[in-house]
PDB file of C-alpha atoms and ligand atoms in Angstrom:
ATOM      1  CA  MET Z   1       0.000   0.000   0.000  1.00 66.00           C
ATOM      2  CA  THR Z   2       1.346   3.498  -0.814  1.00 76.00           C
ATOM      3  CA  ASP Z   3       2.138   5.928   2.001  1.00 84.00           C
ATOM      4  CA  LEU Z   4      -0.832   8.072   0.985  1.00 88.00           C
ATOM      5  CA  LYS Z   5      -3.312   5.168   0.962  1.00 89.00           C
ATOM      6  CA  LEU Z   6      -2.069   4.125   4.396  1.00 91.00           C
ATOM      7  CA  ALA Z   7      -2.335   7.703   5.691  1.00 91.00           C
ATOM      8  CA  LEU Z   8      -5.861   8.004   4.216  1.00 93.00           C
ATOM      9  CA  GLN Z   9      -6.897   4.775   5.925  1.00 92.00           C
ATOM     10  CA  GLU Z  10      -5.422   5.719   9.305  1.00 93.00           C
ATOM     11  CA  GLN Z  11      -6.946   9.164   9.181  1.00 94.00           C
ATOM     12  CA  ALA Z  12     -10.316   7.675   8.189  1.00 95.00           C
ATOM     13  CA  GLU Z  13     -10.231   5.433  11.283  1.00 95.00           C
ATOM     14  CA  ASP Z  14      -9.564   8.434  13.542  1.00 96.00           C
ATOM     15  CA  VAL Z  15     -12.374  10.469  11.955  1.00 97.00           C
ATOM     16  CA  ASP Z  16     -14.738   7.481  12.196  1.00 97.00           C
ATOM     17  CA  LYS Z  17     -14.093   7.293  15.948  1.00 97.00           C
ATOM     18  CA  VAL Z  18     -15.049  10.957  16.333  1.00 98.00           C
ATOM     19  CA  LEU Z  19     -18.147  10.507  14.166  1.00 98.00           C
ATOM     20  CA  ASP Z  20     -19.088   7.418  16.161  1.00 98.00           C
ATOM     21  CA  ASP Z  21     -18.915   9.439  19.408  1.00 98.00           C
ATOM     22  CA  LEU Z  22     -20.862  12.375  17.973  1.00 98.00           C
ATOM     23  CA  LEU Z  23     -23.623  10.164  16.614  1.00 98.00           C
ATOM     24  CA  LEU Z  24     -24.745   8.385  19.778  1.00 95.00           C
ATOM     25  CA  GLU Z  25     -28.147   6.741  19.429  1.00 93.00           C
ATOM     26  CA  PRO Z  26     -30.662   8.282  21.826  1.00 92.00           C
ATOM     27  CA  GLU Z  27     -33.466   6.419  23.613  1.00 93.00           C
ATOM     28  CA  GLY Z  28     -36.917   6.656  22.068  1.00 93.00           C
ATOM     29  CA  PRO Z  29     -38.391   6.628  18.568  1.00 94.00           C
ATOM     30  CA  GLU Z  30     -36.101   9.465  17.358  1.00 94.00           C
ATOM     31  CA  ALA Z  31     -33.284   6.891  17.429  1.00 97.00           C
ATOM     32  CA  GLN Z  32     -34.424   6.013  13.894  1.00 97.00           C
ATOM     33  CA  VAL Z  33     -33.006   9.222  12.417  1.00 98.00           C
ATOM     34  CA  VAL Z  34     -29.671   8.682  14.191  1.00 98.00           C
ATOM     35  CA  LYS Z  35     -29.522   5.127  12.825  1.00 98.00           C
ATOM     36  CA  ALA Z  36     -29.932   6.578   9.315  1.00 98.00           C
ATOM     37  CA  MET Z  37     -27.284   9.255  10.015  1.00 98.00           C
ATOM     38  CA  ARG Z  38     -24.853   6.589  11.234  1.00 98.00           C
ATOM     39  CA  TYR Z  39     -25.647   4.395   8.229  1.00 98.00           C
ATOM     40  CA  SER Z  40     -24.636   7.182   5.841  1.00 98.00           C
ATOM     41  CA  ALA Z  41     -21.831   8.833   7.779  1.00 98.00           C
ATOM     42  CA  LEU Z  42     -20.052   5.676   8.944  1.00 97.00           C
ATOM     43  CA  GLY Z  43     -20.603   3.645   5.783  1.00 76.00           C
ATOM     44  CA  GLY Z  44     -17.245   3.920   4.017  1.00 87.00           C
ATOM     45  CA  GLY Z  45     -16.190   6.684   1.668  1.00 92.00           C
ATOM     46  CA  LYS Z  46     -12.678   7.762   0.812  1.00 92.00           C
ATOM     47  CA  ARG Z  47     -12.649  10.528   3.457  1.00 95.00           C
ATOM     48  CA  VAL Z  48     -10.758  12.866   1.125  1.00 96.00           C
ATOM     49  CA  ARG Z  49     -12.175  16.018   2.729  1.00 98.00           C
ATOM     50  CA  PRO Z  50     -11.311  15.006   6.335  1.00 98.00           C
ATOM     51  CA  PHE Z  51      -7.845  14.040   5.121  1.00 97.00           C
ATOM     52  CA  LEU Z  52      -7.356  17.532   3.659  1.00 98.00           C
ATOM     53  CA  VAL Z  53      -8.475  19.133   6.928  1.00 98.00           C
ATOM     54  CA  MET Z  54      -5.943  17.025   8.859  1.00 97.00           C
ATOM     55  CA  ALA Z  55      -3.128  17.662   6.372  1.00 96.00           C
ATOM     56  CA  SER Z  56      -3.685  21.431   6.257  1.00 97.00           C
ATOM     57  CA  SER Z  57      -3.953  21.522  10.075  1.00 97.00           C
ATOM     58  CA  ARG Z  58      -0.594  19.792  10.387  1.00 95.00           C
ATOM     59  CA  LEU Z  59       1.044  22.708   8.521  1.00 96.00           C
ATOM     60  CA  PHE Z  60       0.143  24.997  11.417  1.00 96.00           C
ATOM     61  CA  GLY Z  61       0.638  22.673  14.391  1.00 96.00           C
ATOM     62  CA  VAL Z  62      -3.124  22.590  15.138  1.00 97.00           C
ATOM     63  CA  SER Z  63      -4.193  20.198  17.924  1.00 97.00           C
ATOM     64  CA  GLU Z  64      -5.400  16.788  16.799  1.00 97.00           C
ATOM     65  CA  THR Z  65      -8.712  17.191  18.671  1.00 97.00           C
ATOM     66  CA  SER Z  66      -9.552  20.465  16.921  1.00 98.00           C
ATOM     67  CA  ALA Z  67      -8.623  19.162  13.492  1.00 98.00           C
ATOM     68  CA  LEU Z  68     -10.521  15.886  13.926  1.00 98.00           C
ATOM     69  CA  ARG Z  69     -13.690  17.661  15.037  1.00 98.00           C
ATOM     70  CA  VAL Z  70     -13.590  19.991  12.003  1.00 98.00           C
ATOM     71  CA  ALA Z  71     -12.849  17.009   9.766  1.00 98.00           C
ATOM     72  CA  ALA Z  72     -15.867  15.155  11.198  1.00 98.00           C
ATOM     73  CA  ALA Z  73     -18.119  18.214  10.819  1.00 98.00           C
ATOM     74  CA  LEU Z  74     -17.126  18.600   7.188  1.00 98.00           C
ATOM     75  CA  GLU Z  75     -17.682  14.907   6.469  1.00 98.00           C
ATOM     76  CA  MET Z  76     -21.177  15.252   7.972  1.00 98.00           C
ATOM     77  CA  VAL Z  77     -21.982  18.054   5.510  1.00 98.00           C
ATOM     78  CA  HIS Z  78     -20.588  15.946   2.664  1.00 98.00           C
ATOM     79  CA  CYS Z  79     -22.672  12.914   3.734  1.00 98.00           C
ATOM     80  CA  TYR Z  80     -25.817  15.057   4.009  1.00 98.00           C
ATOM     81  CA  SER Z  81     -25.231  16.239   0.425  1.00 98.00           C
ATOM     82  CA  LEU Z  82     -24.839  12.658  -0.807  1.00 98.00           C
ATOM     83  CA  ILE Z  83     -28.045  11.521   0.954  1.00 98.00           C
ATOM     84  CA  HIS Z  84     -30.057  14.378  -0.552  1.00 98.00           C
ATOM     85  CA  ASP Z  85     -28.389  14.060  -3.966  1.00 97.00           C
ATOM     86  CA  ASP Z  86     -29.433  10.384  -4.110  1.00 97.00           C
ATOM     87  CA  LEU Z  87     -33.129  11.126  -3.424  1.00 98.00           C
ATOM     88  CA  PRO Z  88     -35.701  10.483  -6.168  1.00 97.00           C
ATOM     89  CA  ALA Z  89     -36.264  14.253  -6.527  1.00 96.00           C
ATOM     90  CA  MET Z  90     -32.592  14.721  -7.389  1.00 94.00           C
ATOM     91  CA  ASP Z  91     -30.340  12.022  -8.873  1.00 92.00           C
ATOM     92  CA  ASP Z  92     -32.571   9.103  -7.877  1.00 94.00           C
ATOM     93  CA  ASP Z  93     -29.786   6.649  -7.072  1.00 94.00           C
ATOM     94  CA  ASP Z  94     -30.056   3.236  -5.399  1.00 94.00           C
ATOM     95  CA  LEU Z  95     -26.374   2.610  -4.769  1.00 94.00           C
ATOM     96  CA  ARG Z  96     -23.800   4.652  -2.828  1.00 95.00           C
ATOM     97  CA  ARG Z  97     -20.467   3.520  -1.400  1.00 94.00           C
ATOM     98  CA  GLY Z  98     -21.339  -0.010  -2.531  1.00 92.00           C
ATOM     99  CA  ARG Z  99     -24.536  -0.164  -0.444  1.00 96.00           C
ATOM    100  CA  PRO Z 100     -28.200   0.800  -0.851  1.00 97.00           C
ATOM    101  CA  THR Z 101     -28.654   4.571  -0.591  1.00 97.00           C
ATOM    102  CA  CYS Z 102     -30.147   5.993   2.617  1.00 98.00           C
ATOM    103  CA  HIS Z 103     -33.702   6.346   1.273  1.00 98.00           C
ATOM    104  CA  ILE Z 104     -33.652   2.754  -0.012  1.00 98.00           C
ATOM    105  CA  GLU Z 105     -32.326   1.342   3.271  1.00 98.00           C
ATOM    106  CA  TYR Z 106     -34.759   3.484   5.314  1.00 98.00           C
ATOM    107  CA  ASP Z 107     -37.355   5.616   3.517  1.00 98.00           C
ATOM    108  CA  GLU Z 108     -37.456   9.016   1.848  1.00 98.00           C
ATOM    109  CA  ALA Z 109     -38.692  11.002   4.840  1.00 98.00           C
ATOM    110  CA  THR Z 110     -36.071   9.461   7.134  1.00 98.00           C
ATOM    111  CA  ALA Z 111     -33.351  10.142   4.553  1.00 98.00           C
ATOM    112  CA  ILE Z 112     -34.362  13.808   4.277  1.00 98.00           C
ATOM    113  CA  LEU Z 113     -34.307  14.144   8.076  1.00 98.00           C
ATOM    114  CA  ALA Z 114     -30.986  12.308   8.368  1.00 98.00           C
ATOM    115  CA  GLY Z 115     -29.450  14.737   5.863  1.00 98.00           C
ATOM    116  CA  ASP Z 116     -30.933  17.746   7.663  1.00 98.00           C
ATOM    117  CA  ALA Z 117     -29.697  16.500  11.029  1.00 98.00           C
ATOM    118  CA  LEU Z 118     -26.162  15.818   9.747  1.00 98.00           C
ATOM    119  CA  LEU Z 119     -26.002  19.349   8.322  1.00 98.00           C
ATOM    120  CA  THR Z 120     -27.162  20.966  11.549  1.00 98.00           C
ATOM    121  CA  LEU Z 121     -25.011  18.768  13.790  1.00 98.00           C
ATOM    122  CA  ALA Z 122     -21.956  19.828  11.776  1.00 98.00           C
ATOM    123  CA  PHE Z 123     -22.489  23.451  12.812  1.00 98.00           C
ATOM    124  CA  GLU Z 124     -23.210  22.473  16.414  1.00 98.00           C
ATOM    125  CA  VAL Z 125     -19.820  20.729  16.481  1.00 98.00           C
ATOM    126  CA  LEU Z 126     -17.976  23.719  14.969  1.00 98.00           C
ATOM    127  CA  ALA Z 127     -19.584  26.138  17.433  1.00 98.00           C
ATOM    128  CA  ASP Z 128     -18.618  24.010  20.451  1.00 98.00           C
ATOM    129  CA  GLU Z 129     -15.726  25.175  22.660  1.00 98.00           C
ATOM    130  CA  GLU Z 130     -14.154  21.740  22.372  1.00 98.00           C
ATOM    131  CA  THR Z 131     -13.456  22.472  18.699  1.00 98.00           C
ATOM    132  CA  HIS Z 132     -11.339  25.560  19.412  1.00 98.00           C
ATOM    133  CA  PRO Z 133     -10.891  27.795  22.480  1.00 97.00           C
ATOM    134  CA  SER Z 134     -11.134  31.032  20.431  1.00 98.00           C
ATOM    135  CA  PRO Z 135     -14.698  32.254  19.682  1.00 98.00           C
ATOM    136  CA  SER Z 136     -13.445  34.157  16.611  1.00 98.00           C
ATOM    137  CA  VAL Z 137     -11.884  31.000  15.159  1.00 98.00           C
ATOM    138  CA  ARG Z 138     -15.109  29.066  15.803  1.00 98.00           C
ATOM    139  CA  CYS Z 139     -17.104  31.875  14.157  1.00 98.00           C
ATOM    140  CA  ALA Z 140     -14.792  31.848  11.133  1.00 98.00           C
ATOM    141  CA  LEU Z 141     -15.201  28.072  10.790  1.00 98.00           C
ATOM    142  CA  VAL Z 142     -18.993  28.345  10.966  1.00 98.00           C
ATOM    143  CA  ARG Z 143     -19.103  31.239   8.498  1.00 98.00           C
ATOM    144  CA  GLU Z 144     -16.748  29.612   5.977  1.00 98.00           C
ATOM    145  CA  LEU Z 145     -18.440  26.204   6.075  1.00 98.00           C
ATOM    146  CA  ALA Z 146     -21.867  27.853   5.769  1.00 98.00           C
ATOM    147  CA  LYS Z 147     -20.694  29.825   2.729  1.00 98.00           C
ATOM    148  CA  ALA Z 148     -19.150  26.731   1.138  1.00 98.00           C
ATOM    149  CA  SER Z 149     -22.290  24.635   1.697  1.00 98.00           C
ATOM    150  CA  GLY Z 150     -25.033  27.118   0.863  1.00 98.00           C
ATOM    151  CA  MET Z 151     -26.412  29.112  -2.045  1.00 97.00           C
ATOM    152  CA  ASN Z 152     -23.019  30.522  -3.030  1.00 96.00           C
ATOM    153  CA  GLY Z 153     -21.392  27.115  -2.718  1.00 98.00           C
ATOM    154  CA  MET Z 154     -22.576  23.521  -2.943  1.00 98.00           C
ATOM    155  CA  VAL Z 155     -26.345  24.174  -2.947  1.00 98.00           C
ATOM    156  CA  GLY Z 156     -25.911  26.861  -5.637  1.00 97.00           C
ATOM    157  CA  GLY Z 157     -23.854  24.422  -7.721  1.00 96.00           C
ATOM    158  CA  GLN Z 158     -26.442  21.691  -7.299  1.00 95.00           C
ATOM    159  CA  MET Z 159     -29.167  24.099  -8.480  1.00 95.00           C
ATOM    160  CA  ILE Z 160     -27.183  25.002 -11.606  1.00 93.00           C
ATOM    161  CA  ASP Z 161     -26.623  21.273 -12.175  1.00 91.00           C
ATOM    162  CA  LEU Z 162     -30.358  20.551 -12.008  1.00 90.00           C
ATOM    163  CA  MET Z 163     -31.092  23.450 -14.384  1.00 88.00           C
ATOM    164  CA  ALA Z 164     -28.423  22.084 -16.746  1.00 84.00           C
ATOM    165  CA  GLU Z 165     -30.648  19.108 -17.548  1.00 78.00           C
ATOM    166  CA  THR Z 166     -32.684  21.434 -19.772  1.00 77.00           C
ATOM    167  CA  ARG Z 167     -29.913  23.837 -20.879  1.00 79.00           C
ATOM    168  CA  GLU Z 168     -26.646  23.333 -22.787  1.00 82.00           C
ATOM    169  CA  LEU Z 169     -23.560  24.331 -20.822  1.00 88.00           C
ATOM    170  CA  GLY Z 170     -20.072  25.108 -22.132  1.00 90.00           C
ATOM    171  CA  ILE Z 171     -16.709  24.737 -20.380  1.00 92.00           C
ATOM    172  CA  PRO Z 172     -16.861  28.098 -18.500  1.00 93.00           C
ATOM    173  CA  GLU Z 173     -20.331  27.313 -17.113  1.00 94.00           C
ATOM    174  CA  ILE Z 174     -19.383  23.756 -16.159  1.00 93.00           C
ATOM    175  CA  THR Z 175     -16.232  25.021 -14.474  1.00 94.00           C
ATOM    176  CA  ARG Z 176     -18.298  27.454 -12.395  1.00 95.00           C
ATOM    177  CA  LEU Z 177     -20.915  24.792 -11.587  1.00 95.00           C
ATOM    178  CA  GLN Z 178     -18.277  22.342 -10.388  1.00 94.00           C
ATOM    179  CA  ARG Z 179     -16.332  25.012  -8.517  1.00 96.00           C
ATOM    180  CA  LEU Z 180     -19.490  25.548  -6.467  1.00 97.00           C
ATOM    181  CA  LYS Z 181     -20.887  22.025  -6.272  1.00 96.00           C
ATOM    182  CA  THR Z 182     -17.734  20.010  -5.553  1.00 95.00           C
ATOM    183  CA  GLY Z 183     -14.999  22.623  -5.221  1.00 97.00           C
ATOM    184  CA  ALA Z 184     -16.371  24.772  -2.402  1.00 98.00           C
ATOM    185  CA  LEU Z 185     -16.245  22.017   0.253  1.00 98.00           C
ATOM    186  CA  ILE Z 186     -12.795  20.930  -0.925  1.00 98.00           C
ATOM    187  CA  VAL Z 187     -11.531  24.520  -0.680  1.00 98.00           C
ATOM    188  CA  PHE Z 188     -12.991  24.728   2.832  1.00 98.00           C
ATOM    189  CA  ALA Z 189     -11.167  21.502   3.767  1.00 98.00           C
ATOM    190  CA  CYS Z 190      -7.858  22.959   2.596  1.00 98.00           C
ATOM    191  CA  LYS Z 191      -8.413  26.298   4.338  1.00 98.00           C
ATOM    192  CA  ALA Z 192      -9.628  24.736   7.589  1.00 98.00           C
ATOM    193  CA  GLY Z 193      -6.109  24.169   8.923  1.00 98.00           C
ATOM    194  CA  ALA Z 194      -5.201  27.786   8.149  1.00 98.00           C
ATOM    195  CA  ILE Z 195      -8.325  29.043   9.953  1.00 98.00           C
ATOM    196  CA  LEU Z 196      -7.639  26.831  12.984  1.00 98.00           C
ATOM    197  CA  GLY Z 197      -3.982  27.877  12.987  1.00 97.00           C
ATOM    198  CA  LYS Z 198      -4.751  31.600  12.475  1.00 97.00           C
ATOM    199  CA  ALA Z 199      -2.434  31.565   9.472  1.00 97.00           C
ATOM    200  CA  GLU Z 200      -1.163  34.637   7.663  1.00 96.00           C
ATOM    201  CA  GLU Z 201      -3.076  35.650   4.499  1.00 97.00           C
ATOM    202  CA  ILE Z 202      -0.438  34.474   2.005  1.00 97.00           C
ATOM    203  CA  LYS Z 203      -0.655  30.912   3.375  1.00 97.00           C
ATOM    204  CA  MET Z 204      -4.450  31.001   3.505  1.00 98.00           C
ATOM    205  CA  GLN Z 205      -4.444  32.140  -0.133  1.00 98.00           C
ATOM    206  CA  ALA Z 206      -2.020  29.376  -1.129  1.00 98.00           C
ATOM    207  CA  LEU Z 207      -4.292  26.725   0.404  1.00 98.00           C
ATOM    208  CA  ARG Z 208      -7.360  28.299  -1.203  1.00 98.00           C
ATOM    209  CA  ASN Z 209      -5.680  28.138  -4.617  1.00 98.00           C
ATOM    210  CA  TYR Z 210      -4.445  24.597  -4.010  1.00 98.00           C
ATOM    211  CA  GLY Z 211      -7.996  23.559  -3.043  1.00 98.00           C
ATOM    212  CA  HIS Z 212      -9.458  25.296  -6.047  1.00 97.00           C
ATOM    213  CA  ASP Z 213      -7.248  23.431  -8.545  1.00 97.00           C
ATOM    214  CA  LEU Z 214      -7.509  20.169  -6.618  1.00 97.00           C
ATOM    215  CA  GLY Z 215     -11.319  20.427  -6.577  1.00 97.00           C
ATOM    216  CA  LEU Z 216     -11.509  20.816 -10.343  1.00 96.00           C
ATOM    217  CA  ALA Z 217      -9.023  18.000 -10.907  1.00 96.00           C
ATOM    218  CA  PHE Z 218     -11.102  15.821  -8.541  1.00 95.00           C
ATOM    219  CA  GLN Z 219     -14.267  16.586 -10.526  1.00 94.00           C
ATOM    220  CA  ILE Z 220     -12.703  15.867 -13.916  1.00 95.00           C
ATOM    221  CA  ALA Z 221     -11.450  12.557 -12.490  1.00 94.00           C
ATOM    222  CA  ASP Z 222     -15.023  11.888 -11.299  1.00 92.00           C
ATOM    223  CA  ASP Z 223     -16.339  12.532 -14.818  1.00 92.00           C
ATOM    224  CA  LEU Z 224     -13.687  10.178 -16.229  1.00 93.00           C
ATOM    225  CA  LEU Z 225     -14.653   7.460 -13.731  1.00 93.00           C
ATOM    226  CA  ASP Z 226     -18.281   7.800 -14.788  1.00 90.00           C
ATOM    227  CA  VAL Z 227     -17.160   6.874 -18.325  1.00 90.00           C
ATOM    228  CA  GLU Z 228     -14.344   4.421 -17.639  1.00 88.00           C
ATOM    229  CA  ALA Z 229     -14.824   2.707 -14.276  1.00 80.00           C
ATOM    230  CA  SER Z 230     -17.162  -0.071 -13.159  1.00 81.00           C
ATOM    231  CA  GLU Z 231     -19.908  -0.072 -10.542  1.00 84.00           C
ATOM    232  CA  GLU Z 232     -17.794  -2.490  -8.437  1.00 84.00           C
ATOM    233  CA  GLU Z 233     -14.891  -0.034  -8.394  1.00 83.00           C
ATOM    234  CA  THR Z 234     -16.839   3.129  -7.643  1.00 82.00           C
ATOM    235  CA  GLY Z 235     -19.590   1.660  -5.441  1.00 83.00           C
ATOM    236  CA  LYS Z 236     -22.146   3.723  -7.359  1.00 83.00           C
ATOM    237  CA  LYS Z 237     -23.921   3.585 -10.691  1.00 82.00           C
ATOM    238  CA  VAL Z 238     -21.693   4.635 -13.623  1.00 81.00           C
ATOM    239  CA  GLY Z 239     -22.470   5.943 -17.132  1.00 80.00           C
ATOM    240  CA  LYS Z 240     -25.134   8.230 -15.728  1.00 80.00           C
ATOM    241  CA  ASP Z 241     -23.890  11.466 -17.312  1.00 77.00           C
ATOM    242  CA  ALA Z 242     -24.007  10.032 -20.830  1.00 77.00           C
ATOM    243  CA  GLU Z 243     -27.361   8.342 -20.166  1.00 79.00           C
ATOM    244  CA  ARG Z 244     -28.839  11.723 -19.227  1.00 78.00           C
ATOM    245  CA  GLY Z 245     -27.053  13.541 -22.059  1.00 78.00           C
ATOM    246  CA  LYS Z 246     -25.416  15.755 -19.436  1.00 80.00           C
ATOM    247  CA  ALA Z 247     -22.517  17.934 -20.544  1.00 84.00           C
ATOM    248  CA  THR Z 248     -19.368  17.192 -18.518  1.00 88.00           C
ATOM    249  CA  PHE Z 249     -15.667  17.974 -18.934  1.00 91.00           C
ATOM    250  CA  VAL Z 250     -15.340  14.577 -20.620  1.00 92.00           C
ATOM    251  CA  SER Z 251     -18.249  15.005 -23.026  1.00 90.00           C
ATOM    252  CA  LEU Z 252     -16.967  18.446 -24.050  1.00 91.00           C
ATOM    253  CA  LEU Z 253     -13.210  17.821 -24.124  1.00 93.00           C
ATOM    254  CA  GLY Z 254     -13.039  14.093 -24.853  1.00 93.00           C
ATOM    255  CA  VAL Z 255     -11.343  11.524 -22.596  1.00 93.00           C
ATOM    256  CA  GLU Z 256      -7.732  12.327 -23.485  1.00 94.00           C
ATOM    257  CA  ARG Z 257      -7.929  16.109 -23.185  1.00 95.00           C
ATOM    258  CA  ALA Z 258      -9.947  15.828 -19.989  1.00 95.00           C
ATOM    259  CA  ARG Z 259      -7.264  13.557 -18.512  1.00 95.00           C
ATOM    260  CA  GLU Z 260      -4.519  15.990 -19.564  1.00 96.00           C
ATOM    261  CA  GLN Z 261      -6.443  18.857 -18.005  1.00 95.00           C
ATOM    262  CA  ALA Z 262      -6.840  16.941 -14.723  1.00 96.00           C
ATOM    263  CA  HIS Z 263      -3.091  16.233 -14.565  1.00 96.00           C
ATOM    264  CA  MET Z 264      -2.278  19.836 -15.435  1.00 97.00           C
ATOM    265  CA  LEU Z 265      -4.537  21.066 -12.605  1.00 97.00           C
ATOM    266  CA  SER Z 266      -2.991  18.594 -10.168  1.00 97.00           C
ATOM    267  CA  GLU Z 267       0.519  19.909 -10.961  1.00 97.00           C
ATOM    268  CA  GLN Z 268      -0.702  23.493 -10.740  1.00 97.00           C
ATOM    269  CA  ALA Z 269      -2.298  22.726  -7.345  1.00 98.00           C
ATOM    270  CA  ASN Z 270       1.037  21.527  -6.009  1.00 97.00           C
ATOM    271  CA  ARG Z 271       2.878  24.623  -7.200  1.00 97.00           C
ATOM    272  CA  HIS Z 272       0.723  26.727  -4.840  1.00 98.00           C
ATOM    273  CA  LEU Z 273       2.274  24.792  -1.952  1.00 98.00           C
ATOM    274  CA  ASP Z 274       5.745  26.165  -2.712  1.00 97.00           C
ATOM    275  CA  VAL Z 275       5.176  28.958  -0.151  1.00 97.00           C
ATOM    276  CA  PHE Z 276       5.461  26.344   2.614  1.00 96.00           C
ATOM    277  CA  ASP Z 277       8.921  25.111   3.415  1.00 90.00           C
ATOM    278  CA  ARG Z 278       7.855  21.792   4.996  1.00 85.00           C
ATOM    279  CA  ASP Z 279       5.122  19.219   5.676  1.00 87.00           C
ATOM    280  CA  THR Z 280       3.457  19.394   2.259  1.00 95.00           C
ATOM    281  CA  GLU Z 281       4.218  15.812   1.162  1.00 94.00           C
ATOM    282  CA  LEU Z 282       0.766  14.412   1.966  1.00 94.00           C
ATOM    283  CA  LEU Z 283      -1.024  17.304   0.249  1.00 96.00           C
ATOM    284  CA  ARG Z 284       1.195  16.853  -2.805  1.00 96.00           C
ATOM    285  CA  ALA Z 285       0.537  13.110  -2.854  1.00 95.00           C
ATOM    286  CA  MET Z 286      -3.199  13.803  -2.560  1.00 96.00           C
ATOM    287  CA  ALA Z 287      -3.111  15.972  -5.697  1.00 96.00           C
ATOM    288  CA  GLN Z 288      -1.689  12.995  -7.578  1.00 94.00           C
ATOM    289  CA  TYR Z 289      -4.068  10.515  -5.964  1.00 94.00           C
ATOM    290  CA  VAL Z 290      -7.240  12.410  -6.939  1.00 93.00           C
ATOM    291  CA  VAL Z 291      -6.426  12.196 -10.632  1.00 94.00           C
ATOM    292  CA  ASN Z 292      -5.267   8.564 -10.586  1.00 90.00           C
ATOM    293  CA  ARG Z 293      -7.964   7.123  -8.303  1.00 84.00           C
ATOM    294  CA  ARG Z 294     -10.278   4.297  -9.407  1.00 80.00           C
ATOM    295  CA  ASN Z 295     -13.124   5.076  -7.012  1.00 80.00           C
TER     296      ASN Z 295
HETATM  297  C1  GRG H 301     -27.924  17.933  -2.365  1.00 74.59           C
HETATM  298  C2  GRG H 301     -27.168  20.238  -1.665  1.00 74.59           C
HETATM  299  C3  GRG H 301     -26.904  18.995  -2.379  1.00 74.59           C
HETATM  300  C4  GRG H 301     -25.743  18.871  -3.019  1.00 74.59           C
HETATM  301  C5  GRG H 301     -25.278  17.655  -3.680  1.00 74.59           C
HETATM  302  C6  GRG H 301     -22.054  16.499  -3.568  1.00 74.59           C
HETATM  303  C7  GRG H 301     -23.211  16.653  -4.457  1.00 74.59           C
HETATM  304  C8  GRG H 301     -23.982  17.921  -4.366  1.00 74.59           C
HETATM  305  C9  GRG H 301     -23.592  15.673  -5.265  1.00 74.59           C
HETATM  306  C10 GRG H 301     -22.918  14.355  -5.354  1.00 74.59           C
HETATM  307  C11 GRG H 301     -22.922  13.888  -6.746  1.00 74.59           C
HETATM  308  C12 GRG H 301     -21.595  13.908  -7.390  1.00 74.59           C
HETATM  309  C13 GRG H 301     -21.263  12.732  -8.187  1.00 74.59           C
HETATM  310  C14 GRG H 301     -20.792  14.935  -7.256  1.00 74.59           C
HETATM  311  C15 GRG H 301     -19.480  15.039  -7.902  1.00 74.59           C
HETATM  312  C16 GRG H 301     -18.252  14.640  -7.113  1.00 74.59           C
HETATM  313  C17 GRG H 301     -18.503  14.165  -5.787  1.00 74.59           C
HETATM  314  C18 GRG H 301     -18.822  15.165  -4.754  1.00 74.59           C
HETATM  315  C19 GRG H 301     -18.405  12.871  -5.550  1.00 74.59           C
HETATM  316  C20 GRG H 301     -18.598  12.246  -4.240  1.00 74.59           C
HETATM  317  O1  GRG H 301     -17.504  12.524  -3.398  1.00 74.59           O
HETATM  318  P1  GRG H 301     -16.407  11.420  -3.039  1.00 74.59           P
HETATM  319  O2  GRG H 301     -15.888  10.785  -4.303  1.00 74.59           O
HETATM  320  O3  GRG H 301     -17.324  10.366  -2.279  1.00 74.59           O
HETATM  321  O4  GRG H 301     -15.404  12.014  -2.128  1.00 74.59           O
HETATM  322  P2  GRG H 301     -16.986   9.409  -1.034  1.00 74.59           P
HETATM  323  O5  GRG H 301     -18.072   8.384  -1.049  1.00 74.59           O
HETATM  324  O6  GRG H 301     -15.614   8.812  -1.256  1.00 74.59           O
HETATM  325  O7  GRG H 301     -17.038  10.280   0.187  1.00 74.59           O
END
């Protein structure tokens, strides 16, 4: 196993422990929603976003507890978005992370509530003193994650994506859509360490730019997997973009140019890290991993 895969796996185990503690099943009938939250949040996933939070936090000597709690909060927002994206009203998917989607395993109403509760719990965790002793740091985390998740971030991107089913998009529009839908949470993950470590602006900017290029590279790789990978590899249905006639980087650029673009973005992402004089190995390896991954 490569160093990065090992680091991803170890980090995932640490984040899972935090998620496990935060998602304790209560007594009473409301336990059902927590079961659904646990099903979706603890059911696998590559944990790329938590990994980025941990790696960026390491650059600034942030405490492990703070970084892990932010990583868990971000993963909860990501899992909420996957649950809602899989609903019949959106992508209508039956398979996620190699298992039935939340609304298939439970039911639609429970899946909606599980997504809502993961989103709100994420902010409860960020606002808690245990996450960081400084109220201004906690406020910055809440504000930045809210911006990345909401109408000017992931939700905005998802809306443009839904509208795109009836409208032709070109490369600039798709780039903007993906920057919001997938990129915003990835940028937050990269900046989280800088926020926790009260980093100077030049380092915050470097991580923002790294996250921006990494996010686009990640999305192009996702489009390529939809064309080239199998359901067994990805744990979700593939070939969906073509089936829906949806414009993607791959449909517009072709497989080869899309792959070149992803590699170019991954190299560009790593160049932003040159402002740091140490501890960037894992982030650099991640930029390579996202474009070479098979799931
Ligand atoms: C419902 C508000 C709302 C937003 C949904 C994230 C999202 C927006 C939709 C998911 C659909 C999709 C294929 C998005 C493109 C890339 C992406 C975010 C893939 C899933 O992330 P991974 O590959 O998944 O990190 P794992 O399972 O490894 O965590």
